[in-house]
Each structure stands twice: as C-alpha cells, then as structure tokens.
Amino acid sequence: MQSFLNIQPEVKEALENGKAVVALESTIIAHGMPYPKNVETALAVEEMVRANGAVPATIAIFNGKCQVGLTKDQLEHFGNSKGVWKVSLRDMPFVISKNLFGATTVAATMRIASMAGIKVFVTGGIGGVHRGAESSMDISADLTEMAQTSVAVVSAGVKSILDIGLTLEYLETKGIPVISLGQDEFPSFYSSRSGFKSPLRLDTTEEIATLMDTKWKLGLTGSVLIANPIPPAYEIAAELMEIHIKKALEAAKANHISGKDITPFILQYIASHTQGESLEANIALVKNNAKLGAALAVDYAQLHRKHV
Ligand code: PSU
Ligand code: MN
C-alpha cells in the first residue's frame, strides 16, 4: 500500500508526532467550483486549518499516486486543468494504474486519509441518497464508505439536491452517528434548517472528540458525521434554493445526465443560476468547517495521546 501513497513531509512529521492533521478533498476544487475561486478557496481553507492549530492535508491522485498534502502548484493544476477525473472508490484502481490525475470525492478522500492515519476530514457537503433513488438506485459511495472507514467527516449537513430524509435513514442503517453542532435541527448546507431533527446534538469539539474516541475504542468502525450549520450571514432560504434545485434536476433529466456526472452538473447549474450567491455561501461554509475541523483534530489528538 505504501508504494501508492505519497505523504508530504510536513504532514508525515505531524502524523508521526501525534499532531493534529485535517484531510481536505479535491473534487470540490476541480469539479465543485469555478477557477480561480476554487484555488483561492482551497488555499484559504488550508490557511484556516493552520490558523486553528492543525496541519492541512489536501488529498488527490497525482500522476497515479495517492497524494496526501498538495503543493501550491499541484493545487493550481487541479483547479485549472480539464483532464482531471472525478475519482470515487470505483475509479481509484483505474486512475492509479494508468498514472492519471484525479480529484477525490468524500469517499475516496476518506479512504486515502485512513491509509495515511488521518482521523478528521473536512468538506462542504457529502454525497447521499438522491431524490428518486427508489427507482434510480443513485446512492453515493460516500455513504457506504462512511459505513466502514473510521474517519470523522465535518460537513455543513446534506444539500437538498439529495433526499435528506432518506440520507439520514441510510446513515442510521449503517451505524453512523450524525451530530449537529449547537442546534437540534439538522442543517442543509445553504441553510441552517432542513426540517429534520438532528439524530444527535453536541455543543463542543471536546464532546465530539470524546464520542469519536469512544466509538472507535468500542471497535465500532466507520465514520462520525458532523453537521456544522452555515454562518447566519451567508444563509440562503431553503424555499429559494428549492426553486433552483427543481430546475437543476429538470435540466439534468432533459440533458440525459447520468451516473457520476449528476452531482457536478447540479452543483454547477445552481451556482450559475444564483448570480454567485451560492458560491459565496459555499466558500464561507467550507472555511467555517475548516475552523471546526481543526479544533476537533486538536482535541482528538490531545485525547488520544492521553489515553494511549
Ligand atoms: N456535494 C456538494 N459539493 C460537492 C460534492 C457533493 O455539495 O462538491 C462532491 C463531493 O466530492 C462528494 C461528491 O463526495 O460530490 C459526491 O458525488 P456522487 O454523488 O457522484 O457520489
Ligand atoms: Mn451517484
């Protein structure tokens, strides 16, 4: 496995010394936001992780290697080139064996983070059960990966392009604790509300770190999903987003978009039909998640050192 992994020296040193490290995904850079905002955001998110006491490790597949920690030039490459694959678990063996370049989804990023020994991962929104999944069977590999890989995922909840109710059911089936920070309602990415009660609520990163530590010490493998509500100043009303989402879903159907292209298509459609407002919200919430993820990684590292 080591021959497939390439861990940047700073990240390696931090991991060897039990310091806090936060994994970050690259699909959000290559396929989730337009250039150059995507690269600016990726750098700002890394800076936010550092400012809060942890070492950032952005993960991608670079020339067939699972790269843990990217240089500025590598980030630029992922943000600004056309031939970058969107890599979920299914695509990993192909992209790696062909020495290609791939931006990793939540599922693939978690897996590579786990190979490297990283326990906290920050993203914007996870993939989940799509609307209409009862006939399309479109369920993201992010969920099955969260069922088995022991890396905590910090998100802003689940975007309502998905069926939030069914996604929460699936997470329950797979034994994944879902924690909303500081509120009883589960947030829905652009909005702090979703209409669904959060399965769990915790108010501090210390409590979340203790829950992670307890879960994994019990031998319960798999993720913990942390839902961090978007900062109020950037919220977009759920009713307003629903109009755009409905149109995006119709456009996806009309254009015969299928499989792995559905999520990026819908995200891009919404971004281009909301005059950039959704992009600004997206950037703000990812930074907010990076701050929380770094604090969580610091608490988890401290707890883990004490208990070893
Ligand atoms: N949801 C978002 N933003 C994103 C994604 C999902 O709000 O950028 C990306 C993530 O990389 C996620 C992936 O892991 O899409 C899920 O794709 P799929 O539904 O094809 O599994
Ligand atoms: Mn899918």
mmCIF file of C-alpha atoms in Angstrom, residues 54-205:
data_model
loop_
_atom_site.group_PDB
_atom_site.id
_atom_site.type_symbol
_atom_site.label_atom_id
_atom_site.label_comp_id
_atom_site.label_asym_id
_atom_site.label_seq_id
_atom_site.Cartn_x
_atom_site.Cartn_y
_atom_site.Cartn_z
ATOM 1 C CA ALA A 54 -3.686 21.786 12.677
ATOM 2 C CA VAL A 55 -1.766 20.752 9.570
ATOM 3 C CA PRO A 56 -3.851 20.646 6.360
ATOM 4 C CA ALA A 57 -3.554 17.680 4.000
ATOM 5 C CA THR A 58 -5.425 18.171 0.744
ATOM 6 C CA ILE A 59 -5.791 14.794 -0.941
ATOM 7 C CA ALA A 60 -5.845 13.936 -4.655
ATOM 8 C CA ILE A 61 -4.449 11.407 -7.100
ATOM 9 C CA PHE A 62 -1.422 12.909 -8.732
ATOM 10 C CA ASN A 63 0.192 11.025 -11.595
ATOM 11 C CA GLY A 64 -1.136 7.733 -10.239
ATOM 12 C CA LYS A 65 -0.110 8.341 -6.614
ATOM 13 C CA CYS A 66 -2.413 8.957 -3.659
ATOM 14 C CA GLN A 67 -1.024 12.345 -2.725
ATOM 15 C CA VAL A 68 -1.583 13.430 0.903
ATOM 16 C CA GLY A 69 -0.824 17.153 1.064
ATOM 17 C CA LEU A 70 -0.552 19.212 -2.121
ATOM 18 C CA THR A 71 1.857 22.000 -3.034
ATOM 19 C CA LYS A 72 0.522 25.301 -4.352
ATOM 20 C CA ASP A 73 1.452 24.265 -7.899
ATOM 21 C CA GLN A 74 -0.351 20.964 -7.522
ATOM 22 C CA LEU A 75 -3.472 22.752 -6.228
ATOM 23 C CA GLU A 76 -3.286 25.074 -9.220
ATOM 24 C CA HIS A 77 -3.098 22.042 -11.511
ATOM 25 C CA PHE A 78 -6.257 20.510 -10.049
ATOM 26 C CA GLY A 79 -8.103 23.803 -10.157
ATOM 27 C CA ASN A 80 -7.218 24.740 -13.702
ATOM 28 C CA SER A 81 -6.954 21.723 -15.976
ATOM 29 C CA LYS A 82 -9.519 19.880 -17.981
ATOM 30 C CA GLY A 83 -8.415 16.253 -17.827
ATOM 31 C CA VAL A 84 -8.839 15.738 -14.102
ATOM 32 C CA TRP A 85 -11.003 12.749 -13.223
ATOM 33 C CA LYS A 86 -13.649 12.845 -10.533
ATOM 34 C CA VAL A 87 -12.493 9.847 -8.510
ATOM 35 C CA SER A 88 -14.763 7.940 -6.193
ATOM 36 C CA LEU A 89 -13.840 4.457 -4.901
ATOM 37 C CA ARG A 90 -14.854 2.779 -8.136
ATOM 38 C CA ASP A 91 -12.434 4.897 -10.163
ATOM 39 C CA MET A 92 -9.369 4.565 -7.913
ATOM 40 C CA PRO A 93 -7.831 1.404 -9.410
ATOM 41 C CA PHE A 94 -8.213 2.703 -12.965
ATOM 42 C CA VAL A 95 -6.850 6.199 -12.368
ATOM 43 C CA ILE A 96 -3.963 4.899 -10.246
ATOM 44 C CA SER A 97 -2.973 2.058 -12.566
ATOM 45 C CA LYS A 98 -2.995 4.423 -15.560
ATOM 46 C CA ASN A 99 -0.918 7.086 -13.763
ATOM 47 C CA LEU A 100 -3.665 9.671 -14.245
ATOM 48 C CA PHE A 101 -4.746 12.743 -12.277
ATOM 49 C CA GLY A 102 -7.866 12.564 -10.164
ATOM 50 C CA ALA A 103 -9.763 14.807 -7.800
ATOM 51 C CA THR A 104 -11.063 12.666 -4.962
ATOM 52 C CA THR A 105 -14.645 12.662 -3.657
ATOM 53 C CA VAL A 106 -15.556 12.324 0.002
ATOM 54 C CA ALA A 107 -15.420 8.515 -0.306
ATOM 55 C CA ALA A 108 -12.002 8.322 -1.984
ATOM 56 C CA THR A 109 -10.538 11.102 0.187
ATOM 57 C CA MET A 110 -11.657 9.307 3.355
ATOM 58 C CA ARG A 111 -10.088 6.078 2.198
ATOM 59 C CA ILE A 112 -6.748 7.715 1.415
ATOM 60 C CA ALA A 113 -6.857 9.726 4.664
ATOM 61 C CA SER A 114 -7.380 6.473 6.515
ATOM 62 C CA MET A 115 -4.427 4.817 4.749
ATOM 63 C CA ALA A 116 -2.287 7.747 5.920
ATOM 64 C CA GLY A 117 -3.611 7.612 9.509
ATOM 65 C CA ILE A 118 -5.649 10.859 9.473
ATOM 66 C CA LYS A 119 -8.814 10.839 11.611
ATOM 67 C CA VAL A 120 -10.535 14.148 10.756
ATOM 68 C CA PHE A 121 -11.687 15.198 7.304
ATOM 69 C CA VAL A 122 -13.325 18.482 6.310
ATOM 70 C CA THR A 123 -15.601 19.050 3.324
ATOM 71 C CA GLY A 124 -18.639 21.149 2.345
ATOM 72 C CA GLY A 125 -21.374 18.617 1.753
ATOM 73 C CA ILE A 126 -21.343 14.836 1.453
ATOM 74 C CA GLY A 127 -22.974 12.829 -1.308
ATOM 75 C CA GLY A 128 -26.034 10.849 -0.265
ATOM 76 C CA VAL A 129 -29.295 9.290 -1.352
ATOM 77 C CA HIS A 130 -30.585 11.174 -4.388
ATOM 78 C CA ARG A 131 -34.176 12.244 -4.848
ATOM 79 C CA GLY A 132 -35.892 9.441 -6.750
ATOM 80 C CA ALA A 133 -33.323 6.864 -5.582
ATOM 81 C CA GLU A 134 -36.157 4.373 -5.018
ATOM 82 C CA SER A 135 -36.145 3.902 -8.796
ATOM 83 C CA SER A 136 -32.717 5.200 -9.923
ATOM 84 C CA MET A 137 -30.760 3.497 -7.094
ATOM 85 C CA ASP A 138 -28.485 6.544 -7.090
ATOM 86 C CA ILE A 139 -26.837 6.400 -3.681
ATOM 87 C CA SER A 140 -23.390 7.948 -3.290
ATOM 88 C CA ALA A 141 -20.437 5.733 -2.403
ATOM 89 C CA ASP A 142 -19.732 8.410 0.229
ATOM 90 C CA LEU A 143 -22.334 6.686 2.420
ATOM 91 C CA THR A 144 -21.050 3.129 2.052
ATOM 92 C CA GLU A 145 -17.522 4.403 2.653
ATOM 93 C CA MET A 146 -18.643 6.184 5.811
ATOM 94 C CA ALA A 147 -20.080 2.872 6.973
ATOM 95 C CA GLN A 148 -16.670 1.227 7.034
ATOM 96 C CA THR A 149 -13.868 3.770 7.271
ATOM 97 C CA SER A 150 -13.035 5.302 10.647
ATOM 98 C CA VAL A 151 -12.524 8.937 9.702
ATOM 99 C CA ALA A 152 -14.780 11.702 11.062
ATOM 100 C CA VAL A 153 -16.364 13.933 8.416
ATOM 101 C CA VAL A 154 -17.071 17.615 9.086
ATOM 102 C CA SER A 155 -19.736 18.989 6.718
ATOM 103 C CA ALA A 156 -22.433 21.673 6.615
ATOM 104 C CA GLY A 157 -25.060 18.946 6.516
ATOM 105 C CA VAL A 158 -26.637 17.468 3.418
ATOM 106 C CA LYS A 159 -27.560 19.564 0.414
ATOM 107 C CA SER A 160 -31.217 19.405 -0.538
ATOM 108 C CA ILE A 161 -30.334 18.338 -4.102
ATOM 109 C CA LEU A 162 -30.456 14.996 -2.245
ATOM 110 C CA ASP A 163 -33.293 13.368 -0.343
ATOM 111 C CA ILE A 164 -32.271 14.448 3.148
ATOM 112 C CA GLY A 165 -34.755 12.166 4.932
ATOM 113 C CA LEU A 166 -33.604 9.069 3.065
ATOM 114 C CA THR A 167 -29.947 10.020 3.541
ATOM 115 C CA LEU A 168 -30.490 10.221 7.314
ATOM 116 C CA GLU A 169 -32.228 6.821 7.225
ATOM 117 C CA TYR A 170 -29.323 5.310 5.326
ATOM 118 C CA LEU A 171 -26.812 6.765 7.794
ATOM 119 C CA GLU A 172 -28.811 5.207 10.635
ATOM 120 C CA THR A 173 -28.885 1.807 8.902
ATOM 121 C CA LYS A 174 -25.107 1.941 8.505
ATOM 122 C CA GLY A 175 -24.491 2.836 12.148
ATOM 123 C CA ILE A 176 -23.086 6.300 11.523
ATOM 124 C CA PRO A 177 -23.619 8.808 14.359
ATOM 125 C CA VAL A 178 -24.865 12.137 12.963
ATOM 126 C CA ILE A 179 -24.135 15.138 15.175
ATOM 127 C CA SER A 180 -25.288 18.698 14.616
ATOM 128 C CA LEU A 181 -23.183 21.322 16.331
ATOM 129 C CA GLY A 182 -25.055 23.588 18.704
ATOM 130 C CA GLN A 183 -28.577 23.049 17.387
ATOM 131 C CA ASP A 184 -31.346 20.442 17.417
ATOM 132 C CA GLU A 185 -32.133 20.636 13.709
ATOM 133 C CA PHE A 186 -30.005 19.007 11.026
ATOM 134 C CA PRO A 187 -28.660 21.718 8.657
ATOM 135 C CA SER A 188 -28.943 21.550 4.854
ATOM 136 C CA PHE A 189 -25.762 23.188 3.542
ATOM 137 C CA TYR A 190 -27.061 26.593 2.302
ATOM 138 C CA SER A 191 -29.469 26.776 5.199
ATOM 139 C CA SER A 192 -29.090 26.036 8.896
ATOM 140 C CA ARG A 193 -32.506 24.379 8.684
ATOM 141 C CA SER A 194 -33.722 21.282 6.881
ATOM 142 C CA GLY A 195 -36.982 20.416 8.587
ATOM 143 C CA PHE A 196 -35.343 17.261 10.002
ATOM 144 C CA LYS A 197 -34.399 16.819 13.623
ATOM 145 C CA SER A 198 -30.739 16.005 14.048
ATOM 146 C CA PRO A 199 -30.189 12.467 15.377
ATOM 147 C CA LEU A 200 -27.673 13.903 17.883
ATOM 148 C CA ARG A 201 -26.632 17.328 19.111
ATOM 149 C CA LEU A 202 -23.348 18.285 20.763
ATOM 150 C CA ASP A 203 -22.145 21.780 21.605
ATOM 151 C CA THR A 204 -18.351 21.491 21.826
ATOM 152 C CA THR A 205 -15.488 19.925 19.895
#
